[in-house]
XYZ file of C-alpha atoms in Angstrom:
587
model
C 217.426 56.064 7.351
C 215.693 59.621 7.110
C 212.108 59.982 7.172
C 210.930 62.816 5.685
C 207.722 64.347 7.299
C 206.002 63.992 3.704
C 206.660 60.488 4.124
C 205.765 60.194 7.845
C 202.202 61.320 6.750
C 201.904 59.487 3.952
C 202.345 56.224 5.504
C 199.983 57.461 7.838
C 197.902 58.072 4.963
C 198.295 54.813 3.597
C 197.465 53.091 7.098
C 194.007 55.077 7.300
C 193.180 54.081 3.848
C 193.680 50.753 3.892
C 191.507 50.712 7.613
C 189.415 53.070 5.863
C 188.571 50.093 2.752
C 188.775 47.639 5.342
C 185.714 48.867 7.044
C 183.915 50.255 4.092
C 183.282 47.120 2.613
C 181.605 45.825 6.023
C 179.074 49.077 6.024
C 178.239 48.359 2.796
C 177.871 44.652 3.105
C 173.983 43.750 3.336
C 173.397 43.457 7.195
C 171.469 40.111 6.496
C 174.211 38.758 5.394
C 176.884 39.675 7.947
C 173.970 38.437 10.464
C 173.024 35.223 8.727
C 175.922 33.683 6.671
C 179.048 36.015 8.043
C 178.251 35.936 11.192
C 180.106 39.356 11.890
C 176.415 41.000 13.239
C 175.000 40.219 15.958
C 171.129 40.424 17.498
C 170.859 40.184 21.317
C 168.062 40.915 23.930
C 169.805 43.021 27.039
C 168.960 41.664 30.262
C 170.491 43.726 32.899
C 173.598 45.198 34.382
C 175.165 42.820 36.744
C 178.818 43.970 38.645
C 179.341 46.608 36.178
C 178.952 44.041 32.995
C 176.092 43.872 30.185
C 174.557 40.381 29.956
C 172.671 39.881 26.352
C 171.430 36.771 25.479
C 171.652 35.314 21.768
C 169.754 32.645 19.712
C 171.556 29.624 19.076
C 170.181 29.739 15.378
C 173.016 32.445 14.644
C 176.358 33.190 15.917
C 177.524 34.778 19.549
C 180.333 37.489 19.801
C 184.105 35.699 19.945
C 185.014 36.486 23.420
C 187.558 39.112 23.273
C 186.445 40.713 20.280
C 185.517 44.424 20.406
C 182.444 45.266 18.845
C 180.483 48.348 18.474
C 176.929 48.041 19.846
C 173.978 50.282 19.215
C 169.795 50.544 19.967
C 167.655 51.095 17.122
C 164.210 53.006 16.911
C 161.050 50.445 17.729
C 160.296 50.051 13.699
C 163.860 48.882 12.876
C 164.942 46.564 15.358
C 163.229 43.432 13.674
C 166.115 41.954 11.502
C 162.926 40.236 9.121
C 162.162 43.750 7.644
C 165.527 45.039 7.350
C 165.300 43.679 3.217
C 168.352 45.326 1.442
C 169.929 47.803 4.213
C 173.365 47.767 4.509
C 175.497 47.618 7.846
C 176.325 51.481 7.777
C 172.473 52.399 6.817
C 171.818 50.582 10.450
C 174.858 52.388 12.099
C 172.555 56.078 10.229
C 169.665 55.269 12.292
C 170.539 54.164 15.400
C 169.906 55.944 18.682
C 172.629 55.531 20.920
C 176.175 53.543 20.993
C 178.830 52.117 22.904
C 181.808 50.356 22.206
C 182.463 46.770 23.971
C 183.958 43.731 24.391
C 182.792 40.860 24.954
C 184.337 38.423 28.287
C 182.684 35.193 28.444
C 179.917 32.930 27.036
C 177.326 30.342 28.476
C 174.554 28.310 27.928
C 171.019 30.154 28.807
C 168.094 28.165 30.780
C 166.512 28.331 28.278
C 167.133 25.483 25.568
C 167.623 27.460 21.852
C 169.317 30.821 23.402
C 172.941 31.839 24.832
C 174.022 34.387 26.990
C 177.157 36.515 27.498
C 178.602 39.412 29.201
C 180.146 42.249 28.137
C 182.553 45.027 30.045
C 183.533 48.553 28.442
C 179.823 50.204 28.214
C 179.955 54.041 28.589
C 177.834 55.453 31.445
C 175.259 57.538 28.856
C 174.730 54.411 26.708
C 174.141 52.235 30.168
C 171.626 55.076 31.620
C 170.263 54.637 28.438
C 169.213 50.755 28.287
C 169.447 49.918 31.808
C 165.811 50.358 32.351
C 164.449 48.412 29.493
C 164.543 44.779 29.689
C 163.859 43.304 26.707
C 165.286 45.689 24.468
C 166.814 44.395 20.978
C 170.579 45.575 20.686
C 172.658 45.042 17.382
C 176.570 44.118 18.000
C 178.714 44.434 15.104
C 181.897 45.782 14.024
C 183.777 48.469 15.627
C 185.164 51.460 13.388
C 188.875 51.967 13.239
C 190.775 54.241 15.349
C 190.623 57.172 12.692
C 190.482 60.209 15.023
C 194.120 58.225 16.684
C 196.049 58.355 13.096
C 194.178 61.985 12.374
C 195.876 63.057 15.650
C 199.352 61.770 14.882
C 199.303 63.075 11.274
C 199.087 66.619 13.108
C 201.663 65.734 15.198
C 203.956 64.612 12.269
C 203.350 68.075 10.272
C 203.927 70.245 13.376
C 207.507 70.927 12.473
C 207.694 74.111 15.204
C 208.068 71.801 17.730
C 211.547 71.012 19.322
C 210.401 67.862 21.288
C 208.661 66.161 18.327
C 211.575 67.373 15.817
C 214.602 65.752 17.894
C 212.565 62.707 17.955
C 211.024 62.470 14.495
C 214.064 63.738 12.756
C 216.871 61.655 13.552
C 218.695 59.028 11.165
C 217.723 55.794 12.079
C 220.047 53.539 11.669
C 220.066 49.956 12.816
C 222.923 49.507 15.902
C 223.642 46.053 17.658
C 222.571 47.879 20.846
C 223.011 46.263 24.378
C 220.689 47.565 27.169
C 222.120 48.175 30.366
C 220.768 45.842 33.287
C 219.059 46.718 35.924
C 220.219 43.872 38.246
C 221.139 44.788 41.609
C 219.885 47.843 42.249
C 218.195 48.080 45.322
C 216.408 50.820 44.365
C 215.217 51.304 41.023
C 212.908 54.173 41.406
C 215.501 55.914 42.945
C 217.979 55.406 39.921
C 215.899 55.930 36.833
C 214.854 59.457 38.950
C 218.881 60.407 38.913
C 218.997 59.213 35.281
C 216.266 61.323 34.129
C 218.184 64.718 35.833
C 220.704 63.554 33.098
C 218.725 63.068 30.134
C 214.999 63.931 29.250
C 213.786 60.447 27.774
C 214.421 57.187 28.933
C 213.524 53.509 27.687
C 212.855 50.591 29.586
C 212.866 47.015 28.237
C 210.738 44.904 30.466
C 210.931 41.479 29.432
C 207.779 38.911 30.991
C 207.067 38.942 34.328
C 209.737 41.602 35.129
C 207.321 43.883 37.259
C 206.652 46.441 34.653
C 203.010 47.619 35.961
C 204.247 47.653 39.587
C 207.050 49.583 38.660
C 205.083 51.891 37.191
C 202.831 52.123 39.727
C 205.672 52.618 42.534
C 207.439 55.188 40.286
C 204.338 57.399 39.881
C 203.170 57.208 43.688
C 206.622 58.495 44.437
C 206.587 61.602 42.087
C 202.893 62.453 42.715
C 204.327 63.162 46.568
C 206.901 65.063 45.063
C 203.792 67.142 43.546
C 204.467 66.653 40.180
C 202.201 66.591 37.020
C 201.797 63.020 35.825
C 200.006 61.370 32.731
C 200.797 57.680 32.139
C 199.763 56.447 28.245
C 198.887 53.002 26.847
C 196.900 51.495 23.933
C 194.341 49.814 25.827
C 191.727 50.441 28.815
C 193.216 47.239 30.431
C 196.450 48.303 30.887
C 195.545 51.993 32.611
C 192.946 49.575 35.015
C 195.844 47.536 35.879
C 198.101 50.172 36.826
C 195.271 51.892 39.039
C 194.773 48.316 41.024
C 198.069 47.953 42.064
C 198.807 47.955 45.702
C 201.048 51.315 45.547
C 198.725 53.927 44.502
C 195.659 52.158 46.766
C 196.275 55.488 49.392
C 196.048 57.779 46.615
C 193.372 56.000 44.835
C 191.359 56.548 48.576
C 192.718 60.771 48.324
C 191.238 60.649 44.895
C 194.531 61.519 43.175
C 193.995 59.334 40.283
C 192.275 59.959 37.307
C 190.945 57.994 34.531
C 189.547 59.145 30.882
C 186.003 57.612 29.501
C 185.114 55.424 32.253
C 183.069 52.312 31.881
C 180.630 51.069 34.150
C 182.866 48.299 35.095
C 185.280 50.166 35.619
C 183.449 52.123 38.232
C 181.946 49.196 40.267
C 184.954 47.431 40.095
C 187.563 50.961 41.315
C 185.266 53.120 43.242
C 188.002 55.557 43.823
C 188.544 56.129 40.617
C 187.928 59.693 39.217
C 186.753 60.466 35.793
C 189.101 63.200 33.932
C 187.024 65.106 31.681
C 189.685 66.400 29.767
C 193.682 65.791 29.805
C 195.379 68.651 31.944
C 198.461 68.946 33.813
C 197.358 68.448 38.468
C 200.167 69.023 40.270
C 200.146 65.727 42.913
C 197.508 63.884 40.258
C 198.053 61.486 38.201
C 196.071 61.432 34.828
C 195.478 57.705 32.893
C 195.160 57.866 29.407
C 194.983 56.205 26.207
C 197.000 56.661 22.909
C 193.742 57.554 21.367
C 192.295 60.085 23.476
C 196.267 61.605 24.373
C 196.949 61.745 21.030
C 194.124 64.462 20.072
C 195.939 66.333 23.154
C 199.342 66.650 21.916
C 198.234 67.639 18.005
C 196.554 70.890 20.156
C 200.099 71.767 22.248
C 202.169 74.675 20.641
C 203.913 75.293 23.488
C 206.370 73.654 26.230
C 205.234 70.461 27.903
C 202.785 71.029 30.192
C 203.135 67.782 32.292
C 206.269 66.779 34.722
C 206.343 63.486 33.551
C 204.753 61.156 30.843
C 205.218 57.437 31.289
C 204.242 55.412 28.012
C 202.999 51.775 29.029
C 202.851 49.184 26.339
C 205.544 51.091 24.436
C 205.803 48.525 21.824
C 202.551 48.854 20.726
C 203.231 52.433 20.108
C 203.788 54.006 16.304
C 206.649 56.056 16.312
C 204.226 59.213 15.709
C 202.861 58.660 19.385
C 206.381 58.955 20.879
C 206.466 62.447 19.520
C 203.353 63.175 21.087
C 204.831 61.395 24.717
C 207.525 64.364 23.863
C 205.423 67.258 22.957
C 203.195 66.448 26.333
C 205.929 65.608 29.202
C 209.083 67.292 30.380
C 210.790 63.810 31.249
C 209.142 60.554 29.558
C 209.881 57.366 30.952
C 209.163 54.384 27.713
C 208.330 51.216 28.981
C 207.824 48.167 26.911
C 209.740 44.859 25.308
C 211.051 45.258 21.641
C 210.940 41.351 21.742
C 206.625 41.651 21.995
C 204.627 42.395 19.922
C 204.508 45.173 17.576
C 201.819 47.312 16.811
C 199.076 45.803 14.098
C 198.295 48.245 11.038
C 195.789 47.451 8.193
C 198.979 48.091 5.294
C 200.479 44.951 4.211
C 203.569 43.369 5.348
C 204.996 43.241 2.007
C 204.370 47.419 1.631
C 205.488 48.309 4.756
C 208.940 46.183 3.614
C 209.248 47.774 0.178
C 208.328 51.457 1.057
C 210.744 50.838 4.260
C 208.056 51.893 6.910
C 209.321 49.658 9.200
C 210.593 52.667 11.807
C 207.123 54.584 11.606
C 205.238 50.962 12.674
C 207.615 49.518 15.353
C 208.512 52.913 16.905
C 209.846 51.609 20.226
C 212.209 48.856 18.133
C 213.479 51.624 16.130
C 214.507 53.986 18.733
C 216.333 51.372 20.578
C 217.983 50.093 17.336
C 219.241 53.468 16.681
C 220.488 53.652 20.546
C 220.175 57.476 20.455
C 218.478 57.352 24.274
C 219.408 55.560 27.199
C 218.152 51.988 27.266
C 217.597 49.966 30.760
C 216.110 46.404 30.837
C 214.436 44.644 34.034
C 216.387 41.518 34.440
C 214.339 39.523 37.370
C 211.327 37.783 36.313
C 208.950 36.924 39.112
C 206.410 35.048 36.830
C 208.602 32.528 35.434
C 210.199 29.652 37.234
C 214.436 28.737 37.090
C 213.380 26.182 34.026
C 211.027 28.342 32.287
C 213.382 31.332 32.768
C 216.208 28.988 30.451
C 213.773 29.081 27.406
C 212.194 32.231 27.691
C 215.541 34.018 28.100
C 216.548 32.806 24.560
C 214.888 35.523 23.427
C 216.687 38.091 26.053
C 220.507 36.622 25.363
C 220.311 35.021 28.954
C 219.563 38.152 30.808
C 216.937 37.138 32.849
C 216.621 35.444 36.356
C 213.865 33.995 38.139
C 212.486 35.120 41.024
C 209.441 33.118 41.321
C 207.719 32.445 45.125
C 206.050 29.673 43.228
C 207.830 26.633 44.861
C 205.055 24.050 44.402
C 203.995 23.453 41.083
C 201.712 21.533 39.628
C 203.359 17.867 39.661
C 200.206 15.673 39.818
C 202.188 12.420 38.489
C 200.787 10.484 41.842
C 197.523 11.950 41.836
C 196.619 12.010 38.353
C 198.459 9.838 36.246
C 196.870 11.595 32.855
C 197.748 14.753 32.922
C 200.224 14.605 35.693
C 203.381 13.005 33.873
C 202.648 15.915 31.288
C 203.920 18.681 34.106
C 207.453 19.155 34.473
C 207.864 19.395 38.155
C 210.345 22.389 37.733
C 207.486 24.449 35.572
C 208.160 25.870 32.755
C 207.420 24.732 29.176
C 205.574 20.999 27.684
C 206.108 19.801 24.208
C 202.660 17.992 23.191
C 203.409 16.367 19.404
C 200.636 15.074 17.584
C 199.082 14.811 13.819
C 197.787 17.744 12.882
C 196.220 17.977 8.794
C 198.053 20.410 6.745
C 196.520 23.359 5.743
C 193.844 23.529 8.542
C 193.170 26.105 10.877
C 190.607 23.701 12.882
C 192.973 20.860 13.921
C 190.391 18.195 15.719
C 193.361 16.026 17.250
C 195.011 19.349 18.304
C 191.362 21.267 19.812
C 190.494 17.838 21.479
C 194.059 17.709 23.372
C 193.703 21.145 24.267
C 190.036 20.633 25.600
C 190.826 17.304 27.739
C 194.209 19.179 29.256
C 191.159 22.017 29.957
C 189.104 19.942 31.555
C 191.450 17.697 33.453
C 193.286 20.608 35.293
C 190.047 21.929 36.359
C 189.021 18.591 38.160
C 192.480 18.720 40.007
C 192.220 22.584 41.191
C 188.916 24.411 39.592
C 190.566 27.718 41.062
C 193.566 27.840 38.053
C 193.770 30.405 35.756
C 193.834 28.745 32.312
C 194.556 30.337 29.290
C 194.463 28.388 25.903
C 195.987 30.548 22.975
C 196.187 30.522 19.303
C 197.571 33.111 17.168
C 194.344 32.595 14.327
C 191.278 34.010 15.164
C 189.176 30.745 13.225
C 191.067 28.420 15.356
C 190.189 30.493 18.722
C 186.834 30.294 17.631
C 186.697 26.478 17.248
C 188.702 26.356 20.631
C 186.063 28.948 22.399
C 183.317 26.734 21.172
C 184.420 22.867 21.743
C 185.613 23.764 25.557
C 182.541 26.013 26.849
C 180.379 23.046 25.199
C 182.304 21.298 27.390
C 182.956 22.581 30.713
C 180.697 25.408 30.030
C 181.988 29.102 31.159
C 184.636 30.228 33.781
C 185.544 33.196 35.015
C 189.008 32.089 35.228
C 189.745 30.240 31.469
C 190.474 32.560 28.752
C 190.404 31.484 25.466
C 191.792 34.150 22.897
C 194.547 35.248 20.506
C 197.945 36.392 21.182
C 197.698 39.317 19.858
C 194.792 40.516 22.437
C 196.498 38.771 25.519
C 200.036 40.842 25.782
C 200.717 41.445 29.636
C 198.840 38.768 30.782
C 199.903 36.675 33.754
C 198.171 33.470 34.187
C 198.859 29.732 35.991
C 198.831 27.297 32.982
C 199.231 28.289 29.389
C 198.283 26.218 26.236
C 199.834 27.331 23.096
C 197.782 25.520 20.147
C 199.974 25.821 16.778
C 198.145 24.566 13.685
C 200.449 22.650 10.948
C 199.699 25.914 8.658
C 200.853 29.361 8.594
C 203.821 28.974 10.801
C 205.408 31.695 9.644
C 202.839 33.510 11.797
C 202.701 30.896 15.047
C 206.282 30.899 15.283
C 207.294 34.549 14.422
C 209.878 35.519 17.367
C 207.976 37.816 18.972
C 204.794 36.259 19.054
C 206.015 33.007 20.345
C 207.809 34.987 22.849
C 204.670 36.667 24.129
C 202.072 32.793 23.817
C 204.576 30.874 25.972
C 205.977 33.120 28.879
C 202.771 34.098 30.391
C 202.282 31.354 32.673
C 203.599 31.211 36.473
C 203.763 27.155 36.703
C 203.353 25.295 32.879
C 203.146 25.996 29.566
C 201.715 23.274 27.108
C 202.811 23.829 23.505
C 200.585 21.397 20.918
C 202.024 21.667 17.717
C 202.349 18.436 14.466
C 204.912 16.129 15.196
C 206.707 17.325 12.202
C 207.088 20.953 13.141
C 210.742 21.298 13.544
C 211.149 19.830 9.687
C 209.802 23.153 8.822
C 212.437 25.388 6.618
C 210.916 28.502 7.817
C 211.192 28.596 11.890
C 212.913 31.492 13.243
C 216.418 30.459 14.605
C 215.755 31.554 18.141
C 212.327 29.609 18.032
C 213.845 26.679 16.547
C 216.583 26.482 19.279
C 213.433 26.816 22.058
C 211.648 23.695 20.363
C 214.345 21.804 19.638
C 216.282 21.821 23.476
C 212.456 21.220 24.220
C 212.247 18.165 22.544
C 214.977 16.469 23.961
C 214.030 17.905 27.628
C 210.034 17.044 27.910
C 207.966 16.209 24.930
C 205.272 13.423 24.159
C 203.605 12.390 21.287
C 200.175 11.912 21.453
C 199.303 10.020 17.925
C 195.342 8.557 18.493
C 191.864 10.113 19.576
C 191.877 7.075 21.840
C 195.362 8.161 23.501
C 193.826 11.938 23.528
C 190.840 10.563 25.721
C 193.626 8.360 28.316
C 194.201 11.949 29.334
C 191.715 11.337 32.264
C-alpha cells in the first residue's frame, strides 16, 4: 500500500488530537476531584534527595502514585499550595500558576514511621527543578498527569512534509506490501560486529530482529565502542531514558565512559549519581570518536531542522519497535548508515487513535513502522538467534513465537528447584526453568481477581523467604489490576528494591529471575495478544508463573500461537489451585 504524505500527516494529525482530547479533559477536570475521588492528583511533602532519587511522603487518606507511572510534578506559590482553598480550579489552572516542573516516575512505595502517611521515591528529576526544592524540606509538591509527547508528533509531521529529502523519501515512499519474509540468522558467526560492519559497506540501512535475551544492548554497546575508535560520529536513539542508561552501563563502553566519550541528553539527577562519567549533550551534533544518546523525542526536533546530508556516521535505533514509521525517516535524514534494532514480535508502539480507526483508515504501516518495513522486506533483515536469558525448556515455548529459531545459551545451571526444601512453592518450579501453569477460579468480568492477587502475593512472599536477593517481577497487562497487585503485596512484605510490580507495556527489555504473569478471566483479547504474551513470559532467567482461570483455553478468541504455548503447557506442568485454603498451603 501507498501512503501518501497528506495521509502520513493526517494520521499524525489524528494521533495528536485524540492525545490532545485525552488530556484536555484532565486540565479541565476540577483538581479536587482528580485529588479526592479520581485519585489521578497527587499532594506530597518532599523530604530530601537520597542516591539521586526524590522521596515525598503521602497521606494515607488519599491515593499514592502507581509505581511506574510517569507523572508531571510541579511547586506552587505559598498561597496556593493548600488543596482546602483550591474551590473550583481546574487541573490546568494549577499547571498556569506553578513555579517550576519536572517530569518523573515514580519506583517504589513504603510505609512511613509515621502511622497515617506513606512515602515513595521517585527517579527522572531535572537538575534546575532539584536545585530548586532541594533546600526546602517541607515543601508541598503536586504530582499529576504528564502532557503528551506533542513537540515528538510536531517533529515527525515536519519530517513527513519535507519531501526534498532523498533519505526520508526512499523510506517514506515505498509500496508496502505485506511479504512472508524470513530473516537471515545470525548463528555462528563468531564475529558479529565484524559482519553487520561488511554488510553496511553494501547497503545503507540494516534491521536487526533481536528476540528476548538475545544480547541486543550489549551488542549495541560492543558495536558502538568499536566505531567510536574508528572515529566515527555516533548517535544511538530509543523511546525511553531507560534504555539509553542501559546501553551507557554496559561493560564495553566503561573505558570510554572514564575518556568522557559518551554523551547523554537531559540528564536526571539519578542519572548523574548513579553514571558519574556521563556527559550532558546540550544539543545533538555530530563528535567524531563520541557517541551521542538520545531519545525519539528530543532526536526527532533534530532531524525536522536537517536540509542537508546526514551529518552523523552512524545512527543506531534501539527499541525499534516502539518506533512510528515517521521516526525511521528521521534515523535516515540524521545517519549515513543506520543500524534498526528491535523484535517485530514485541510490542508495538501505543497511540491515543483507536484500534478500530487505525484498522479502517489502514494506518497500520505509519504505527508499527519497524513491522512494516520488515513485512515489505525492502532492507536487509538479520535476527539474533542465541538467547542467554532463557533456559533449553523455556527456549521451546518462547521460540513459538520465533518459528524455532532460537537457542539457549543460559550459564544458569541451578535453578530454583526447592521441592526438598520447601515443599509449597517448590513442586511449583520446574527444575529445567522455564514456564508454570497456575489454574484457578477467577470471576468473570473482573479486573481485581482475589483468588488470582492472593496466589500471586503468597508465590511473592514465599520466594523471598527462600532467597530475599531474587529479582521478582509480577505483571499484568491492566493497569487496575497492577494497582490491586502493587497494593496487597507491599501491605504485605512491604517495599523491595528488587520486586517490580507493573504492566507489560512499561516493562519491555527487562531481564529479571522469576516472572509472574497474572491474567484476569476478562479482556483476553488483550492478555493474550501475541506480542504481549510474548514480551510478560520471556523475561525471566529461571521461572515464569502464569495464573490464569482454569477455563482459559475454552476461550474462542486466543491467538493460535498463544493457544499452542498454553496448551503444550498444560500437559507439561500445570496445577490447579481451586480454594483460599489451598492458596494459603503455599507456605
Amino acid at each position: 500500500m501507498l501512503y501518501t504524505r497528506e495521509e502520513h500527516i493526517c494520521f499524525l494529525e489524528e494521533e495528536l488530537r485524540a492525545q490532545t482530547e485525552a488530556f484536555k479533559q484532565k486540565l479541565e477536570s476540577k483538581a479536587l476531584f482528580m485529588l479526592q475521588e479520581q485519585e489521578e492528583l497527587f499532594v506530597a511533602q518532599f523530604l530530601k534527595f537520597q542516591d539521586g532519587e526524590m522521596i515525598l511522603k503521602f497521606s494515607n487518606n488519599r491515593g499514592v502514585p502507581r509505581q511506574g507511572e510517569y507523572l508531571y510534578c510541579f511547586t506552587l506559590p505559598q498561597e496556593h499550595r493548600d488543596y482546602r482553598y483550591w474551590n473550583n480550579k481546574t487541573y490546568g489552572d494549577l499547571i498556569k500558576l506553578k513555579d517550576n516542573y519536572t517530569e518523573t516516575v515514580c519506583i517504589w512505595q513504603a510505609p512511613s514511621d509515621e502511622k497515617d502517611f506513606s512515602i515513595a521515591g521517585f527517579r527522572g528529576i531535572e537538575l534546575e527543578f532539584a536545585l530548586h526544592i532541594q533546600d526546602t524540606v517541607g515543601m508541598i509538591l503536586l504530582i499529576g498527569p504528564n502532557k503528551p509527547p506533542y513537540e515528538y508528533l510536531s517533529n515527525l509531521q515536519k519530517i513527513v512534509k519535507n519531501e526534498s529529502n532523498i533519505f526520508a523519501n526512499k523510506l517514506l515512499d515505498q509500496d508496502f506490501n505485506f511479504i512472508n519474509w524470513t530473516p537471515s540468522l545470525l548463528e555462528g558467526k563468531t564475529n558479529k560486529i565484524q559482519f553487520i560492519k561488511t554488510q553496511l559497506q553494501l547497503e545503507d540501512t540494516l534491521i536487526i530482529q533481536g528476540p528476548p535475551g538475545t544480547g541486543k544492548t550489549h551488542f549495541i554497546a560492543e558495536l558502538i565502542e568499536n566505531l567510536a575508535n574508528e572515529n566515527k560520529s555516533i548517535l544511538v536513539t530509543a523511546l525511553t531514558n531507560r534504555a539509553l542508561i542501559e546501553i551507557a552501563e554496559k561493560p564495553a563502553l566503561i573505558k570510554l565512559m572514564e575518556q568522557h566519550r559518551v554523551y547523554k541528553t537531559k540528564l536526571s539527577v539519578d542519572e548523574v549519581k548513579a553514571n558519574k562519567d556521563l556527559k550532558q549533550a546540550k544539543e545533538i551534533r555530530p563528535q567524531p570518536g563520541n557517541i551521542v544518546l538520545s531519545t525519539f523525542y528530543i532526536t526527532s526536533g533534530v532531524a525536522s531542522q536537517i536540509k542537508n546530508d546526514p551529518p552523523f556516521d552512524y545512527v543506531i535505533v534501539d527499541e525499534a519497535s516502539q518506533s512510528l514509521l515517521a521516526m525511521f525517516a528521521g534515523a535516515s535524514i540524521l545517519g549515513k548508515k543506520n543500524i534498526w534494532i528491535g523484535d517485530t514480535k514485541q510490542l508495538a508502539p501505543v497511540v491515543a487513535i483507536s484500534e478500530d480507526k487505525v484498522n479502517k483508515k489502514n494506518y497500520g504501516a505509519l504505527v508499527d513502522g519497524l513491522k512494516a518495513l520488515s513485512n515489505n522486506s525492502s532492507l536487509p533483515i538479520f535476527q539474533f538467534t542465541e538467547s542467554y536469558r532463557l533456559t533449553d525448556r523455556a527456549i521451546k515455548y518462547t521460540g513459538i513465537f520465533y518459528k524455532d529459531t532460537l537457542k539457549s545459551r543460559s550459564k544458569f545451571e541451578i535453578l530454583l528447584n526447592f521441592h526438598e526444601i520447601f515443599e509449597g512453592v517448590g513442586k511449583y518450579l520446574n527444575p529445567q526453568g522455564g514456564p508454570t501453569l497456575i489454574k484457578t477460579d477467577l470471576p468473570i468480568g473482573k479486573f481485581r481477581p482475589k483468588n488470582g492477587i492472593d496466589i500471586s502475593t503468597e508465590f511473592v512472599k514465599q520466594l523471598i523467604l527462600i532467597n530475599e536477593k531474587l529479582h521478582i517481577s509480577v505483571l499484568s497487562c491492566f493497569v487496575e489490576t497492577t494497582k490491586a497487585l502493587q497494593k496487597n503485596i507491599f501491605q504485605s512484605i512491604g517495599y523491595r528494591k528488587n520486586l517490580i510490580i507493573e504492566t507489560v507495556s512499561r516493562i519491555q527489555g527487562l531481564t529479571t529471575d522469576i516472572c509472574i504473569y497474572l491474567v484476569p478471566n476478562t479482556a483476553y483479547h488483550r492478555s493474550l495478544e501475541n506480542r504481549l504474551f510474548n514480551v510478560a513470559t520471556s523475561r525471566a532467567k529461571q521461572h515464569t508463573i502464569i495464573i490464569t482461570d482454569k477455563n482459559i483455553l475454552n476461550r474462542y478468541c486466543i491467538d493460535n500461537e498463544v493457544k499452542q504455548y498454553l496448551q503444550q503447557l498444560e500437559i507439561d506442568f500445570s496445577f490447579y489451585i481451586k480454594t483460599e485454603q489451598e492458596v494459603k498451603l503455599l507456605n
